[in-house]
XYZ file of C-alpha atoms in Angstrom:
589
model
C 77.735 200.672 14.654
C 74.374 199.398 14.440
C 73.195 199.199 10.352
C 69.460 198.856 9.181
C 68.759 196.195 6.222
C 68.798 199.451 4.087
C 72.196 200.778 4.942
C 74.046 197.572 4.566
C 72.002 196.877 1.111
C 73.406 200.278 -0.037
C 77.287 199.102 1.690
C 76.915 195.997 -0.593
C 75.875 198.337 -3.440
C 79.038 200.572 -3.157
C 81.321 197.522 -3.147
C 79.595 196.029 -6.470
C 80.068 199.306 -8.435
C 83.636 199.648 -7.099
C 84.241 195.977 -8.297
C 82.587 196.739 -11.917
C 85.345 199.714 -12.097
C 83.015 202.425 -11.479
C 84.289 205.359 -8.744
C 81.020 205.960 -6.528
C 82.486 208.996 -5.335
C 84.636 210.539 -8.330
C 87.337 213.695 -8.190
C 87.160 215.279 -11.174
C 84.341 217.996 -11.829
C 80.975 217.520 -13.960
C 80.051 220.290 -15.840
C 76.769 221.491 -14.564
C 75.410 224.057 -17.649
C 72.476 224.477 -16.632
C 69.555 224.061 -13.906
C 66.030 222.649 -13.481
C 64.919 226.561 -12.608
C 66.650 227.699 -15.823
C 64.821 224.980 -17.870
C 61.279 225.852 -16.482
C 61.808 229.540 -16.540
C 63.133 228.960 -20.343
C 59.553 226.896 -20.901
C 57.589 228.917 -18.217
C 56.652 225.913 -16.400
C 56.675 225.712 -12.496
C 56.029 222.008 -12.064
C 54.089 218.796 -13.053
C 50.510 219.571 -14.071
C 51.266 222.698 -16.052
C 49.895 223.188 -19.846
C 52.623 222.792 -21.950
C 52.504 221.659 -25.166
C 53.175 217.589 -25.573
C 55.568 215.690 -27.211
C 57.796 218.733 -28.219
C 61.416 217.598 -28.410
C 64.415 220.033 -28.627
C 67.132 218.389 -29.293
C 67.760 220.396 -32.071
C 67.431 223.502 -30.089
C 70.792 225.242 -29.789
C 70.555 225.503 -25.862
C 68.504 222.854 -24.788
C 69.426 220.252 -27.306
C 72.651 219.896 -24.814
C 72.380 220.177 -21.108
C 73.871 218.680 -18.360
C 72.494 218.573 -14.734
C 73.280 217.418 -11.332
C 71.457 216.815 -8.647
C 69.891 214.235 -6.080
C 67.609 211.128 -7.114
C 64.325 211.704 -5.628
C 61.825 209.277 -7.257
C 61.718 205.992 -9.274
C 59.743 204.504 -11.504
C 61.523 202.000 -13.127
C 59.743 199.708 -15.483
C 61.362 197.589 -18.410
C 63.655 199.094 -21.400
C 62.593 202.390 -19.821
C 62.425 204.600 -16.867
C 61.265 207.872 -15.808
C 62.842 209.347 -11.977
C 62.601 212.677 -10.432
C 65.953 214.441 -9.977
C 66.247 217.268 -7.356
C 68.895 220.350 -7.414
C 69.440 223.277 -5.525
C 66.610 225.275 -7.809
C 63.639 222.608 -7.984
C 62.921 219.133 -9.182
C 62.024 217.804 -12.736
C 61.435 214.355 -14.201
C 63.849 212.740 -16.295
C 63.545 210.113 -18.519
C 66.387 206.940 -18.847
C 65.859 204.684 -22.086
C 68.014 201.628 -22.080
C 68.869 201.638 -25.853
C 69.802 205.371 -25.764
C 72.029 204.472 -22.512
C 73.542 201.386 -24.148
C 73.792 201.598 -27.829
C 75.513 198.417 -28.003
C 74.748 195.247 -26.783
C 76.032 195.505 -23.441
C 73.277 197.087 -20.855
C 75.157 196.552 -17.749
C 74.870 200.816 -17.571
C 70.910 200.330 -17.200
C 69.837 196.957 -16.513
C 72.427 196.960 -13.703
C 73.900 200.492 -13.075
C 70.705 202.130 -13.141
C 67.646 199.529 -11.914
C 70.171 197.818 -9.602
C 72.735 200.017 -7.947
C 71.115 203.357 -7.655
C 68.674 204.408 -4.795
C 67.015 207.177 -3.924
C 69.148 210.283 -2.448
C 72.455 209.441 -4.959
C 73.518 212.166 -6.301
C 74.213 211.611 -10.177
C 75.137 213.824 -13.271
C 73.002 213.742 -16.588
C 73.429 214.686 -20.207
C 70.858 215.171 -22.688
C 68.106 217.336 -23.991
C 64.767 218.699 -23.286
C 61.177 217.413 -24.164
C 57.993 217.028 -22.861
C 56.108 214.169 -22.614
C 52.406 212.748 -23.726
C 51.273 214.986 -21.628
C 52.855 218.013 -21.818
C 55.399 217.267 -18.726
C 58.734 219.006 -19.298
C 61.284 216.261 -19.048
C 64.792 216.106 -20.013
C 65.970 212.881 -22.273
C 68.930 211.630 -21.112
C 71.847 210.230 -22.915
C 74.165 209.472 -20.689
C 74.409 209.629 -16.660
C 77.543 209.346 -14.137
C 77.298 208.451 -10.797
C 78.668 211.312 -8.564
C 77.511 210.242 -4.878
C 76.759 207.349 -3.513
C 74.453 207.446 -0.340
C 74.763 205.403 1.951
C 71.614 206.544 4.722
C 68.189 206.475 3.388
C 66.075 209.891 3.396
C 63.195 209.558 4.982
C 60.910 208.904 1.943
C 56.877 210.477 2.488
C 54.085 207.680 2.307
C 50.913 208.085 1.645
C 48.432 205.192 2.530
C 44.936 204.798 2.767
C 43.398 203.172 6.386
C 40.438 200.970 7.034
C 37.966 203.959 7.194
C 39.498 205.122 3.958
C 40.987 208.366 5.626
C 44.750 209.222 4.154
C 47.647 208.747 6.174
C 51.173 209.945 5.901
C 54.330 208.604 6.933
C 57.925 208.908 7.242
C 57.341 212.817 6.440
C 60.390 214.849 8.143
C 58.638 216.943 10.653
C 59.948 216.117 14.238
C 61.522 219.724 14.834
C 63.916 217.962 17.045
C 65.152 215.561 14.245
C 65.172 218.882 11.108
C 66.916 220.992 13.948
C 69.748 218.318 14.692
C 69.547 216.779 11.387
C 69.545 219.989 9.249
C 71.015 218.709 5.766
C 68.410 216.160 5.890
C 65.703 218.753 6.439
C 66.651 220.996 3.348
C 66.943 218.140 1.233
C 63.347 216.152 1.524
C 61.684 219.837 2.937
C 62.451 222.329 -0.010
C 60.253 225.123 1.420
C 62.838 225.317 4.157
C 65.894 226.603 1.558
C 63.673 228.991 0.569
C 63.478 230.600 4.260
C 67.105 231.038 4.257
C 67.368 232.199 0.942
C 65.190 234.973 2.255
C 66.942 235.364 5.426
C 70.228 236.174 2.979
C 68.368 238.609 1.073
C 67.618 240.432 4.580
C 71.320 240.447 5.175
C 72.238 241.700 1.831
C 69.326 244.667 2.294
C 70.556 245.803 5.241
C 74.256 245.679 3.729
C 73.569 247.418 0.791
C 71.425 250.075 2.865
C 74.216 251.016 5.280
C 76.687 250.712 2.639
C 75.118 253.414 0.487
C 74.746 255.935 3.373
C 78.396 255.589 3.522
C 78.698 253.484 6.491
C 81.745 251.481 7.335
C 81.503 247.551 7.901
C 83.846 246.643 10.018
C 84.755 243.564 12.499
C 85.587 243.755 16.211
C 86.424 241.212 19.285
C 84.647 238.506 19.839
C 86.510 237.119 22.967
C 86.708 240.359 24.970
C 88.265 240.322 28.359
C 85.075 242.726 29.586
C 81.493 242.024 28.713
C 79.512 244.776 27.945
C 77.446 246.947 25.877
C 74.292 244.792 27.451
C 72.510 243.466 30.350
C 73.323 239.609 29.963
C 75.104 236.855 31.484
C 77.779 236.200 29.498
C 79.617 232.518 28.463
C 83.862 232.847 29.356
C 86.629 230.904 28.704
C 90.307 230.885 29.885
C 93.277 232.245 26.939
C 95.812 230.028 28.343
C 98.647 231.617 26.356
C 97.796 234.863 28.246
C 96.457 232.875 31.333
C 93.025 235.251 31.582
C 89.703 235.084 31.757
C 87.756 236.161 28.462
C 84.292 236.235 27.421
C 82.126 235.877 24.613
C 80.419 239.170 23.417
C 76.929 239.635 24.585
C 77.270 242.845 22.548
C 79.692 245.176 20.179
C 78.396 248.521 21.433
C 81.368 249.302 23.520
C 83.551 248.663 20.255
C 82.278 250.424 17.692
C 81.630 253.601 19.737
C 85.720 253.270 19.922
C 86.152 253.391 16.634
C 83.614 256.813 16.213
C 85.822 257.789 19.115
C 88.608 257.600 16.203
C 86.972 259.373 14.064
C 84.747 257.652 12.015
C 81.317 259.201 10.950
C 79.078 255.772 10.841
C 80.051 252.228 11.333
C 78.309 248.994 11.660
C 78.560 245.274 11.841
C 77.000 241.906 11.579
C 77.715 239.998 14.462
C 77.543 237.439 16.317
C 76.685 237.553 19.976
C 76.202 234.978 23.082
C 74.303 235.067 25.915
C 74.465 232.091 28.637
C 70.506 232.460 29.246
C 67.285 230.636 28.681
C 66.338 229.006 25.326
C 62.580 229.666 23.777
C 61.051 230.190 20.857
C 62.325 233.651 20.182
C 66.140 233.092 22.270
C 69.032 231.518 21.341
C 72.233 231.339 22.711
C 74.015 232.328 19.844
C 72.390 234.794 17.995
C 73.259 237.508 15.036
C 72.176 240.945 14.934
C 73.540 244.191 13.149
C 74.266 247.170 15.311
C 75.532 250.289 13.697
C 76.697 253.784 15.081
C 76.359 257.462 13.271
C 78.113 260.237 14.651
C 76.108 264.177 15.174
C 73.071 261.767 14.728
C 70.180 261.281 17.956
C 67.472 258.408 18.320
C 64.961 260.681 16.868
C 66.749 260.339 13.621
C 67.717 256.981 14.338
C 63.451 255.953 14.543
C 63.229 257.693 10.911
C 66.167 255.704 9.624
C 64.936 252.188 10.906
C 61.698 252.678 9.463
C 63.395 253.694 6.641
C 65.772 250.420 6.674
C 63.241 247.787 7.559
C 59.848 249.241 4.598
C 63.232 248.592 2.632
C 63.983 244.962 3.622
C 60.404 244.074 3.458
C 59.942 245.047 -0.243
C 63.493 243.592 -0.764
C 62.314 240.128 0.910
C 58.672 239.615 0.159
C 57.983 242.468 -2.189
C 55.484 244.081 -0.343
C 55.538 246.101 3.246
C 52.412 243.663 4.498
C 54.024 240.588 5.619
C 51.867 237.716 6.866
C 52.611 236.562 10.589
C 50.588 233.122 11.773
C 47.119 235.016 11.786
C 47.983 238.488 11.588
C 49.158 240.776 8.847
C 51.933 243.502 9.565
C 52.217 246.548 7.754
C 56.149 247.967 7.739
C 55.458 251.305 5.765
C 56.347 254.458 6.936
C 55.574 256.023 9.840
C 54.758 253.290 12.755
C 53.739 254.493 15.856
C 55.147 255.756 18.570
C 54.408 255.622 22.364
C 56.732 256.300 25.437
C 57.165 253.870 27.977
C 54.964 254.933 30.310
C 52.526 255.933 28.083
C 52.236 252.070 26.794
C 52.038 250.879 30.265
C 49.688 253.087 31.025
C 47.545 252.101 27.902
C 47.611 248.501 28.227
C 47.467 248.301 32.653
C 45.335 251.729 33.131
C 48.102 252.385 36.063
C 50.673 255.188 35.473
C 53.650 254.149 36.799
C 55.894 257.412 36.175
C 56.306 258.551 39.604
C 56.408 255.310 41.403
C 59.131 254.130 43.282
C 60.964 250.696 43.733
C 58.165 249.679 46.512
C 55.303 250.631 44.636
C 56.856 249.113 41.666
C 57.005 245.848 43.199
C 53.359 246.187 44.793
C 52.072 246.252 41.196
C 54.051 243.745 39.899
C 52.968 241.115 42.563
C 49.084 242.120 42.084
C 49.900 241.270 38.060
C 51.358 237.641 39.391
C 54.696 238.876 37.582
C 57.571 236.558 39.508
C 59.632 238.707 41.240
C 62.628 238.574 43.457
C 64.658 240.931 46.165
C 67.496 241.529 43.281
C 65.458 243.509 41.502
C 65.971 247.269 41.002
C 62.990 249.968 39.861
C 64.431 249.366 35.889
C 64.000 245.674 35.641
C 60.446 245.990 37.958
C 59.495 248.522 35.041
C 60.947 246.107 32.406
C 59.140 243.031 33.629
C 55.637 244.893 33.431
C 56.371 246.289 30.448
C 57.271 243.017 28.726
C 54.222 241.405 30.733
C 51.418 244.070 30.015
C 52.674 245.503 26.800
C 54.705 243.892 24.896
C 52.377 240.843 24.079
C 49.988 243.462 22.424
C 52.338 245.190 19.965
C 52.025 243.455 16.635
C 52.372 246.257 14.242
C 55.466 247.698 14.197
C 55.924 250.262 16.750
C 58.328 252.723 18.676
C 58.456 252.483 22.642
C 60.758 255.946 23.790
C 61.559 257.649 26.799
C 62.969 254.788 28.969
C 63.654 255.500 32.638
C 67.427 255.717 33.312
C 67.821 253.260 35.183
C 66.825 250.636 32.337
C 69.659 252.175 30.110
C 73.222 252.733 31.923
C 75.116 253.229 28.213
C 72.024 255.823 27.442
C 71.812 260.304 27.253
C 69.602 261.292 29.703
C 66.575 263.395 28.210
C 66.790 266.350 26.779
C 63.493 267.857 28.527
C 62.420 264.805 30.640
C 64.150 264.332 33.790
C 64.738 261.022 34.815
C 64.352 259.474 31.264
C 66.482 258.461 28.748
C 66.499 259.032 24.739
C 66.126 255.267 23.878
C 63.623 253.433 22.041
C 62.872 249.760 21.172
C 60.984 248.739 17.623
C 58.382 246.267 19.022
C 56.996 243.902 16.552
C 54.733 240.719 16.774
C 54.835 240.938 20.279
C 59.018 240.960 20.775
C 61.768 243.147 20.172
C 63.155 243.606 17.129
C 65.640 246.543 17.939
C 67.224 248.791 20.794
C 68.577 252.205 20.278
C 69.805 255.157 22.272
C 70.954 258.941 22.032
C 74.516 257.637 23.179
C 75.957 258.448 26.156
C 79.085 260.855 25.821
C 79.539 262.227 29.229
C 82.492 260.339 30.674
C 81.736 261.299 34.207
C 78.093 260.248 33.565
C 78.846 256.926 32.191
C 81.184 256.298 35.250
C 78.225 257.022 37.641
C 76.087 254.485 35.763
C 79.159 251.849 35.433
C 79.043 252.409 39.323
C 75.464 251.824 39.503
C 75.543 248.250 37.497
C 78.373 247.073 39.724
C 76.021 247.865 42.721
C 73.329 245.566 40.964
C 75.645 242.858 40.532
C 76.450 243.037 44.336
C 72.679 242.756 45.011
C 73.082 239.636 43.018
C 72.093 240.352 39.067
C 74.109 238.254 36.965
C 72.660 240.491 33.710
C 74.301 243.783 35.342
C 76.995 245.623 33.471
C 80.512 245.239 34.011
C 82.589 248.228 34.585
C 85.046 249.078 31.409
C 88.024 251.263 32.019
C 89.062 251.240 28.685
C 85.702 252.582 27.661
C 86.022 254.849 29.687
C 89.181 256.628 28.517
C 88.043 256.268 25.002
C 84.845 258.589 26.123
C 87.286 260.853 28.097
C 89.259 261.589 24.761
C 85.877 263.028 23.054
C 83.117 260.875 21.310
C 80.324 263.049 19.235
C 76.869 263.032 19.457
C 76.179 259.832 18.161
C 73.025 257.652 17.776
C 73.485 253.965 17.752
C 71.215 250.707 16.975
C 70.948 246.851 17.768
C 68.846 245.318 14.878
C 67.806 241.630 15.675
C 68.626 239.544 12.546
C 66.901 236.469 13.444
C 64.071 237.746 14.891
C 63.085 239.797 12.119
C 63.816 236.641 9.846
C 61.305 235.242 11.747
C 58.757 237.797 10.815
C 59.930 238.331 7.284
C 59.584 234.534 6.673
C 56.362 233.504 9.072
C 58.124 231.327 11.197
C 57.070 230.692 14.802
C 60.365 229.616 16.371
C 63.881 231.219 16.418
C 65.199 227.341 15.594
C 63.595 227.750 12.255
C 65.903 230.867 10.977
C 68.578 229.052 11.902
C 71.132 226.684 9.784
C 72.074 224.699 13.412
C 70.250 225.847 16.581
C 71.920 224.593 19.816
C 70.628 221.519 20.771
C 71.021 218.885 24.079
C 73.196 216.508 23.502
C 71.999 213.609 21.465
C 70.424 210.351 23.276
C 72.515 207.553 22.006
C 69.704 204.682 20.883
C 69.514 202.225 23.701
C 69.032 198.615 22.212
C 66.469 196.378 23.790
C 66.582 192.953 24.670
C 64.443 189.943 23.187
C 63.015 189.347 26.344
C 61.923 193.333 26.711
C 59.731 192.815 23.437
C 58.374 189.871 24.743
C 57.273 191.453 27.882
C 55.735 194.123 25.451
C 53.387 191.213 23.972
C 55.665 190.604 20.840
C 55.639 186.902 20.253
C 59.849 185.590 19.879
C 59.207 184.673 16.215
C 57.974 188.242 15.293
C 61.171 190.032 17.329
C 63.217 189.905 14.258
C 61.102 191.375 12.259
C 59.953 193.991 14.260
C 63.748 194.793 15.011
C 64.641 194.555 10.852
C 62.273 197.153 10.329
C 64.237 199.411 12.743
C 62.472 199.201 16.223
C 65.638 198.303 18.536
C 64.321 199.539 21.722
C 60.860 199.303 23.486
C 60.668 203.381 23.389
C 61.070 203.196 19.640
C 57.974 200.644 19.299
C 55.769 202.830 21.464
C 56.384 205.698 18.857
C 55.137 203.218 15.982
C 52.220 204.525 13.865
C 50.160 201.025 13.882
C 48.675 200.889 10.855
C 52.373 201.165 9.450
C 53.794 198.185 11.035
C 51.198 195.901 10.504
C 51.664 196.515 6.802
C 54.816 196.387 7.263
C 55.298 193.181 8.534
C 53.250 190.914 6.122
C 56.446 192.763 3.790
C 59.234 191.590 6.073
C 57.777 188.386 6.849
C 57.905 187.229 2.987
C 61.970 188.249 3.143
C 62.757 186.690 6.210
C 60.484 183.865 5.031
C 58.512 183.282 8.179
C 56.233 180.519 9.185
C 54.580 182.348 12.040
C 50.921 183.286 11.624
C 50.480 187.014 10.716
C 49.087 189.053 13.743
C 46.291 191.546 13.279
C 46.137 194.943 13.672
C 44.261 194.682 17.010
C 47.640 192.545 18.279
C 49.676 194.719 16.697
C 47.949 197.873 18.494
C 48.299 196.253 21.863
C 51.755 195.653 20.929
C 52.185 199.708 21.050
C 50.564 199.535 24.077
């Protein structure tokens, strides 16, 4: 393995404190009594800059005399006898202040002079005791008495820079921002990009609304398959694997549907779960292969009072989230109160294409699509020609929240037909910033009729659709024994994170998005850097400061390594005459 100058400096650093007797990585617990929130809540204080009054001291104070922390070195500023550094825990980050005399009452210092000045770096995680004050001018601070090292690290973070460049404009570097890098490199992200925590704090809080809304209607939370040796309750393609023990083919769950309406087959009144689902399709900004979503089922319910209950459930989660129903969205602000409205299907094509499309056909379906430029193929039926202009024409335009019903049934093989409609279902979608958010139907109950659709999909997949529905036997029999009117829901979790916290990208509302496989860092030769215009005496110090292949040196921010050099040159004590920026530039290339 490959180490930057930093990474064996912190090796070396590990190995001293071992040899001094010190554990850099001890067992036993500290006793955390408190947190940074706590303290600025207690002093209503959100941060450097704030008027507080200065140099109050409380050690005397009862609570605050005494408190002990933990949490990750973020900043130094270490000067002689005394030092101030920025410590940052899971609730904020405060300064705290390290005076050699209080450290080391005696007269050996080693603790600061070498412990603290020498051996720590920024990112180790250390425990403090002490008390709180503020300083000269009026910044809360804790005092501390005594510290323990509780983690060494042995990576850098990536530290943010701020330098000024020849026309006196601002620059910053090393800032974690590559989406890429915070996606594959997620702990890092949280720990030098606090504002992302505080999206999946919120995304919990969504959870736990939803949770407590279903669970106070009464509503059972249960668990079902996730390797099911049938995929339905969707239209998806679905990932499988092999159970070797039972030598079959099984899949991964591109829905729960089928499940749950078992179990109100058995006699449950309303049931839902949280689940995880996987679809082997495309990856965007709004899919992801594995995604979560909560899908519940009430018995002697319909999708009429399904539409009251959602609204219902999501003005909830907004108020429980961001404590308001307007929620900004990029440049738009959506409104979730009660009631949103409401268009059929063909009413919203109609609205946003000016062509009614009710009584069309397949062939006139396709006629329309091509004169759009929607991509088309021979595999599709009249439902997924309807779908693709509705998500083409319509579904772009919906940013408040609103209720498309009436779907034809040939989008919706698990769907009632209508009550007074022929040829429709009772289904509806919630439509929100332009995507999905939910899909519920009046639930089929007619065994005979779901057969007849089942039949249907398995025609589609002949034609060639990978995303038609597989035929479920099992299902089938459940429905024959009796299954009640029963409405039933599929609420995207991460896409109404997404809203609820004003990100742009799926990736963001999630811990660990799936990723390609990570490039392993190709090392280039002297002679490559050469070829690149690097003179031979600068190629070690253009590789010390990290650059070990040409690709990385094209990615250089040029301003950075020239000032970085005249640095490296004075360790590696080089003769050669310091380029200038213009070399340095046409280094980049």
């Amino acid at each position: 393995m490959l180490l930057s100058e930093q990474e064996i400096n912190r090796r070396q650093k590990r190995e001293e404190l071992m040899r001094m007797g010190i554990d850099p990585y001890p067992a036993e617990l500290f006793d955390v009594t408190t947190t940074i929130a706590d303290i600025r809540t207690a002093f209503q204080t959100d941060g450097p800059g704030t008027e507080v009054a200065p140099e109050q001291d409380f050690s005397g104070d009862e609570r605050w005399g005494n408190v002990q922390l933990a949490g990750r070195l973020m900043v130094f500023r270490i000067s002689g006898s005394a030092s101030f550094a920025e410590i940052q825990d899971s609730t904020g980050r405060m300064q705290f202040y390290f005076r050699r005399d209080d450290l080391c009452p005696g007269e050996d210092k080693t603790l600061y002079n070498t412990v603290f000045k020498k051996l720590l770096d920024i990112g180790d995680i250390i425990g403090v005791k002490g008390h709180v004050f503020t300083t000269k001018t009026g910044e809360l601070s804790v005092y501390v008495k005594e510290f323990k090292i509780l983690n060494k690290a042995l990576r850098p973070l990536p530290v943010v820079k701020e330098v000024v460049n020849e026309k006196g404009e601002k620059e910053t570097y090393d800032a974690f921002t590559d989406p890429e890098q915070r996606y594959r490199q997620r702990y890092v992200d949280l720990i030098v990009n606090p504002q992302v925590r505080d999206v999946f704090i919120k995304r919990t809080k969504l959870v736990n609304s939803i949770r407590q809304f279903l669970s106070e209607k009464g509503y059972l939370e249960v668990e079902t398959p996730i390797l099911q040796p049938i995929h339905g309750g969707a239209a998806a393609r679905p990932f499988r694997t092999h159970h070797n023990s039972l030598d079959m083919t099984l899949y991964m769950r591109i829905a729960n549907e089928l499940y749950l309406k078992r179990l109100i087959v058995g006699g449950y009144d309303g049931v839902f779960e949280f689940a995880k689902d996987f679809r082997n399709e495309g990856m965007d900004r709004t899919h992801n292969p594995e995604f979560t979503q909560v899908e519940f089922y009430v018995a002697y319910k319909d999708y009429l009072w399904m539409m009251d209950t959602i609204e219902e459930m999501v003005e909830k989660v907004a108020l429980d989230v961001a404590g308001t129903t307007k929620v900004t969205v990029g440049e738009n602000i959506i409104n979730f109160k009660r009631p949103w409205k409401r268009l059929t299907m063909f009413e919203a094509i109609q609205e946003y294409t000016g062509v009614d499309v009710s009584a069309m056909e397949e062939d006139e379906l396709r006629q329309v699509a091509e004169q759009r430029g929607i991509k088309i193929d021979s595999t599709m039926g009249k439902s997924k020609l309807i779908d693709e202009l509705f998500g083409d024409a319509c579904e772009p335009n919906l940013i408040q929240p609103t209720f498309i019903t009436d779907y034809p049934v040939e989008m919706s093989p698990l769907t009632k037909k209508h009550r007074s409609k022929p040829g429709l279902v009772e289904r509806f979608e919630a439509i929100c910033n332009g995507k999905e958010i939910a899909n519920a139907y009046s639930e089929l109950n007619d065994p005979i009729d779901q057969r007849e659709r089942f039949e249907e999909q398995l025609r589609l997949a002949e034609r060639g659709d990978e995303e038609a529905m597989a035929l479920d036997e099992d299902f089938l029999r459940a429905l024959e024994y009796g299954m009640p009117p029963t409405a039933g829901v599929g609420l995207g979790i991460d896409r109404l994170s997404m809203i609820m916290t004003n990100q742009s990208s799926i990736q963001d509302v999630l811990f660990f998005p799936q990723m390609r496989p990570e490039k392993k860092q190709e090392q280039s030769d002297e002679s490559d850097f050469i070829t690149a215009g690097v003179p031979a005496e600068w190629v070690p110090a253009v590789q010390k400061l990290g650059f070990m292949s040409i690709e990385q040196l094209r990615g250089a921010n040029p301003n950075k390594l020239f000032n970085d050099l005249g640095g490296v040159r004075k360790k590696l004590k080089l003769e050669a005459k310091m380029p200038t920026l213009d070399e340095v530039k046409g280094w980049i290339g």
